[in-house]
GROMACS .gro file of C-alpha atoms in nm:
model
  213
    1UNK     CA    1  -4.874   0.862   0.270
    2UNK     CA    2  -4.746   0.772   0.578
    3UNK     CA    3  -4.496   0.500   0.525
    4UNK     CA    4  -4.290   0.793   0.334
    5UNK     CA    5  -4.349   1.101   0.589
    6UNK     CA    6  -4.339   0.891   0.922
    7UNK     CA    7  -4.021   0.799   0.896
    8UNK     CA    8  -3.840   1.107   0.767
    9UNK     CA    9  -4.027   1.310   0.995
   10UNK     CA   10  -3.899   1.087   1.321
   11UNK     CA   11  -3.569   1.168   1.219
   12UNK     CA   12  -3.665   1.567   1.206
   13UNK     CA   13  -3.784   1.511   1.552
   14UNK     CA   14  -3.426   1.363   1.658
   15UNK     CA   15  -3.210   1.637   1.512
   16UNK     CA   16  -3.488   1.983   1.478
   17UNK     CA   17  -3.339   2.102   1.842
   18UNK     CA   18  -2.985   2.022   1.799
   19UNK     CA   19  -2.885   2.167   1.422
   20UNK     CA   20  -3.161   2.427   1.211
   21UNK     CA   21  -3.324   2.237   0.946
   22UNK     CA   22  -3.505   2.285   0.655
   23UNK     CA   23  -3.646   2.118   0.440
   24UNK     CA   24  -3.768   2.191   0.038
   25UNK     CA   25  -4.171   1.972  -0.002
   26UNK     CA   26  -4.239   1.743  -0.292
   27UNK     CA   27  -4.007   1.971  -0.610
   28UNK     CA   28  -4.264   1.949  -0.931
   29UNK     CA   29  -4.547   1.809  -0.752
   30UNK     CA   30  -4.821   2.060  -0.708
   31UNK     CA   31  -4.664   2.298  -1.038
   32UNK     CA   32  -4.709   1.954  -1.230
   33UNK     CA   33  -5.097   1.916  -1.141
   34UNK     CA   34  -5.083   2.299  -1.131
   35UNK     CA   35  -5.009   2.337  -1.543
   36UNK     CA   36  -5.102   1.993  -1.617
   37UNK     CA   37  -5.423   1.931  -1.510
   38UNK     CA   38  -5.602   1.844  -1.842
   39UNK     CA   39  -5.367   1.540  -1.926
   40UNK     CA   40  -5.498   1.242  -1.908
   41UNK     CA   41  -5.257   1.048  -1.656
   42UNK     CA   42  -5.154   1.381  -1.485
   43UNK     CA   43  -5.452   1.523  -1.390
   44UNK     CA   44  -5.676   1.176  -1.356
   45UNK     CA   45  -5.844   1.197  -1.060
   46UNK     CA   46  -5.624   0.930  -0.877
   47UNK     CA   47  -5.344   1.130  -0.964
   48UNK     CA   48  -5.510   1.452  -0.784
   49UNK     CA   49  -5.585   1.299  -0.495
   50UNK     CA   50  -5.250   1.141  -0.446
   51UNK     CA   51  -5.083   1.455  -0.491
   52UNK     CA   52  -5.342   1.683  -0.264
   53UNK     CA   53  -5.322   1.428   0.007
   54UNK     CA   54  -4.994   1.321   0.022
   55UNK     CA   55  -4.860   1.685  -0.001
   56UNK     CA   56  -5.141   1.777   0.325
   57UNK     CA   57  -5.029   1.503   0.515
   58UNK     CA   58  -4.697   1.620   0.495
   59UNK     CA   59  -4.729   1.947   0.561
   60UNK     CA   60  -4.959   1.909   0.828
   61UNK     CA   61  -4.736   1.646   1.043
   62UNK     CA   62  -4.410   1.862   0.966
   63UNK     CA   63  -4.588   2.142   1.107
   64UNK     CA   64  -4.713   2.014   1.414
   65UNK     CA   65  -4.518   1.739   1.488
   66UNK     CA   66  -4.160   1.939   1.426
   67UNK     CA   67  -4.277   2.295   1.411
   68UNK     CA   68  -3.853   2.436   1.499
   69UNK     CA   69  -3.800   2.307   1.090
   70UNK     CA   70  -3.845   2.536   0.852
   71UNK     CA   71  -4.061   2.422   0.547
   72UNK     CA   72  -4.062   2.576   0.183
   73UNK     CA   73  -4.304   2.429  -0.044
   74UNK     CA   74  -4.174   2.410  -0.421
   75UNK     CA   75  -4.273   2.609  -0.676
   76UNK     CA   76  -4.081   2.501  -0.954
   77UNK     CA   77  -3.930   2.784  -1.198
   78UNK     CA   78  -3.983   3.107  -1.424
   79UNK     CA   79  -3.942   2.886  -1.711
   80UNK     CA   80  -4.215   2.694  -1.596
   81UNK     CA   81  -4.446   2.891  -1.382
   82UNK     CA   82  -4.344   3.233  -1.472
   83UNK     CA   83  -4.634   3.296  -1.699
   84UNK     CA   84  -4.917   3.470  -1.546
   85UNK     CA   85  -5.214   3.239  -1.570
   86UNK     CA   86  -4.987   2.959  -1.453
   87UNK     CA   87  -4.875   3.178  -1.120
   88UNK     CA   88  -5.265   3.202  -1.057
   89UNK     CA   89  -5.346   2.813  -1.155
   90UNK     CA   90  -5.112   2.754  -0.883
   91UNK     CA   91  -5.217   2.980  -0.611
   92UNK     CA   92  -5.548   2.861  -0.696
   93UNK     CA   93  -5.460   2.509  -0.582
   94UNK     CA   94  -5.293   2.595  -0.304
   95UNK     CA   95  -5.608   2.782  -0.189
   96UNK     CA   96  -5.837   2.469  -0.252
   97UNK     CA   97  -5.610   2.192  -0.094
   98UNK     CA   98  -5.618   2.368   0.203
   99UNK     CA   99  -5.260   2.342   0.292
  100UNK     CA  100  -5.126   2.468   0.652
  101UNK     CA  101  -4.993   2.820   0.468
  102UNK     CA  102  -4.954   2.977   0.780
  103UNK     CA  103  -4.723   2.746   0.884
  104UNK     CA  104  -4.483   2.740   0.608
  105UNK     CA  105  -4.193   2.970   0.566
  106UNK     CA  106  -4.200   3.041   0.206
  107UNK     CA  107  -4.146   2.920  -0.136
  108UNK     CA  108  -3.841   2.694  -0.282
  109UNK     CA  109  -3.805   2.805  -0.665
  110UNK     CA  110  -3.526   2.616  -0.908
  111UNK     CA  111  -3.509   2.299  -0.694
  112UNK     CA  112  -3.242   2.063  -0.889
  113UNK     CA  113  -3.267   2.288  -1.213
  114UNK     CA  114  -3.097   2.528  -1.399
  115UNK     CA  115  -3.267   2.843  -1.443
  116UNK     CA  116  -2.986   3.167  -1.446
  117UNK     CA  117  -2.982   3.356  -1.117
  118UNK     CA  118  -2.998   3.670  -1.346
  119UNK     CA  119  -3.057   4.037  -1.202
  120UNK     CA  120  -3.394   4.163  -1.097
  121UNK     CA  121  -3.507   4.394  -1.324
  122UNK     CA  122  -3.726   4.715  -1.257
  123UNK     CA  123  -4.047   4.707  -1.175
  124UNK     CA  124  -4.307   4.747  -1.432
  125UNK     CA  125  -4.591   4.582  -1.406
  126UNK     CA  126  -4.830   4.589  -1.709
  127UNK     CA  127  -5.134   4.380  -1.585
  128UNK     CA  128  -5.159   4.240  -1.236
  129UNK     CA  129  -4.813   4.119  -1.163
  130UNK     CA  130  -4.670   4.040  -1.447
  131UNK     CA  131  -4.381   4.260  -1.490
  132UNK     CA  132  -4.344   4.421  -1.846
  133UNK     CA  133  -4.016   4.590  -1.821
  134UNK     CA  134  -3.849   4.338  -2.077
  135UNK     CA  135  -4.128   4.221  -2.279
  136UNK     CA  136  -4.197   4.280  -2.647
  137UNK     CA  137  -3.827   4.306  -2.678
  138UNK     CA  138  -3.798   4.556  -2.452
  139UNK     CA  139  -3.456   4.699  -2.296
  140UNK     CA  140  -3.329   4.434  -2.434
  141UNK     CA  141  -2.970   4.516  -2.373
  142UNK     CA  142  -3.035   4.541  -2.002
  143UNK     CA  143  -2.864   4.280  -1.824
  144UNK     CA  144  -3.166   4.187  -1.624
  145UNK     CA  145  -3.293   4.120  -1.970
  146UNK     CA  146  -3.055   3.841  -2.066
  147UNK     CA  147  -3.339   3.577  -2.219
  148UNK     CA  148  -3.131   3.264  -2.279
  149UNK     CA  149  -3.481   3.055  -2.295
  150UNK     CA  150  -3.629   3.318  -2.495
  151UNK     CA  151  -3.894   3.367  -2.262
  152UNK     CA  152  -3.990   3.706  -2.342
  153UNK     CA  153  -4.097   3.615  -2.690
  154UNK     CA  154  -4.350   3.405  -2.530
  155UNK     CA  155  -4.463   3.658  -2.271
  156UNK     CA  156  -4.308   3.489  -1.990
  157UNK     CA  157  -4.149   3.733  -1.763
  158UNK     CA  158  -3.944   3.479  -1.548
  159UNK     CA  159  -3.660   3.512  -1.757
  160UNK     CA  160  -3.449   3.447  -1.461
  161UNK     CA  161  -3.491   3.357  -1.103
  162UNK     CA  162  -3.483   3.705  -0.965
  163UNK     CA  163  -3.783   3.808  -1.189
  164UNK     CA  164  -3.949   3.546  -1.125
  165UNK     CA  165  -3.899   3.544  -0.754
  166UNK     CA  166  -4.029   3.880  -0.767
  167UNK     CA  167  -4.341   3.812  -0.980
  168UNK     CA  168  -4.430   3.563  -0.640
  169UNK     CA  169  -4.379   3.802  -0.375
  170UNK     CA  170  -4.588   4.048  -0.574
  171UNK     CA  171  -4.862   3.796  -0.678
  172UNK     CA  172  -4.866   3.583  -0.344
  173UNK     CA  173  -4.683   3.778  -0.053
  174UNK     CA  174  -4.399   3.497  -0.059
  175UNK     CA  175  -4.067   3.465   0.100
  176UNK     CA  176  -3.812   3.305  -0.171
  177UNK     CA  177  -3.564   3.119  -0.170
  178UNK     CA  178  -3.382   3.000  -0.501
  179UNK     CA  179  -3.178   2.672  -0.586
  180UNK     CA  180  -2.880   2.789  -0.751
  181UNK     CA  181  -2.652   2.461  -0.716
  182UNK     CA  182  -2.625   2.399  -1.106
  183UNK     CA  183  -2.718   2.740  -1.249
  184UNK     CA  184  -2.400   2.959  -1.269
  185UNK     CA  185  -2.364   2.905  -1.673
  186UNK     CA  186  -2.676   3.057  -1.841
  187UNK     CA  187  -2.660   2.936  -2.154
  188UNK     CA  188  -2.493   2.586  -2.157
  189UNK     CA  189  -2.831   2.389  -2.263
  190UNK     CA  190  -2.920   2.368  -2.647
  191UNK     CA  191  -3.250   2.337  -2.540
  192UNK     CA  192  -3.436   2.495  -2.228
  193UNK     CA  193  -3.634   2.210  -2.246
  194UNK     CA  194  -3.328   1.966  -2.130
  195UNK     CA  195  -3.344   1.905  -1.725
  196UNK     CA  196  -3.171   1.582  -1.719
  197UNK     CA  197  -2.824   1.682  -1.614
  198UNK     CA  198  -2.667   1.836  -1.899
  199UNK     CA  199  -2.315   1.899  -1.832
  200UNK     CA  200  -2.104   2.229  -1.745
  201UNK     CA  201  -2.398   2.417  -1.610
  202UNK     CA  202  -2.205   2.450  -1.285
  203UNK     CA  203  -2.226   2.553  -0.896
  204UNK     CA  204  -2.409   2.898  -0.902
  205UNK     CA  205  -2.404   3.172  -0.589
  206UNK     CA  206  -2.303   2.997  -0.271
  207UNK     CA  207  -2.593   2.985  -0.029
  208UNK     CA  208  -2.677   3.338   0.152
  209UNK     CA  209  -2.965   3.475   0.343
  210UNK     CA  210  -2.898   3.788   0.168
  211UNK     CA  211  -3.188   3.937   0.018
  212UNK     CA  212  -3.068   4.100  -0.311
  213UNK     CA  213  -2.719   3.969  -0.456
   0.00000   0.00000   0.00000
């Protein structure tokens, strides 16, 4: 755990007075164990404990050792976490690896994918938080509705970042903020299931500490 933290975080210490940093913790790693805890390399126990540690460790030296950075812990993307039960898998982890929450500044969705940016759509919440406003082929020619991924079909409500961003504050009282540095196309992958850099998905909405766009 340490060889990897130590070092990054003495060069945090250099620079967290001089420049504002932040920084985006360990993309995929806690949704992965989050949604794939029943596989048998995934979720081994090895594999939990790894994760779980390394990620505490982390967290907890960032935020005591250079509390002036500000951290955002990933939480992957509608098309992966946007369903319901796998928002509350993943708060439920959170809650037993007894992370340094307080500490942290928010959430990181979309890190180094390519999930549309989309328009938040009204608020309509059916059951809990998922929001029900375009499911069941609902509204579908809304614009917030665009479903590239065909999401909706599968009761996924994260059709694009802004829902899904939404469906996290509601669900977890989070502050957001969304990776949009290869997301401006919405449709340019044959298959939503493609993260491997396909081509022409290009630079999405420059950053901004705007919240609505």
């Amino acid at each position: 755990m340490s060889e990897y933290a130590d070092p990054f975080i003495a060069v945090l210490l250099e620079y967290a007075e001089k420049v504002p940093i932040v920084v985006v913790v360990e993309p995929d790693s806690l949704p992965n164990l989050a949604t794939n805890i029943g596989h048998p390399h995934r979720g081994n126990p090895a594999t939990q404990a790894a994760y779980k540690n390394g990620i505490k460790y982390k967290l907890d030296e960032l935020t005591a050792k250079v509390p002036a950075v500000g951290i955002y812990l990933d939480v992957a993307h509608g098309g992966w976490l946007g369903w319901s039960d796998n928002v509350v898998k993943f708060v439920t982890l959170l809650k037993g690896t007894d992370l340094p929450m307080a500490k942290i500044r928010g959430f990181a969705t979309n890190v180094a994918n390519y999930q549309t940016l989309g328009q938040q759509c009204p608020w309509e919440p059916d059951q809990g938080f998922r929001n029900s406003y375009c499911l069941n082929a609902k509204h579908s020619s809304d614009p917030w509705c665009a479903d590239p991924c065909k999401l909706f079909g599968q009761y996924d409500p994260g059709d694009n970042e802004l829902n899904y961003a939404t469906a996290l504050v509601a669900s977890i009282d989070a502050r957001v903020v969304i990776d949009t540095g290869r997301n401006v196309v919405p449709d340019e992958r044959t298959d939503c299931a493609n993260w491997c850099n396909p081509r022409n998905a290009g630079a999405g909405v420059a950053s901004t500490a705007k919240a609505s766009l």
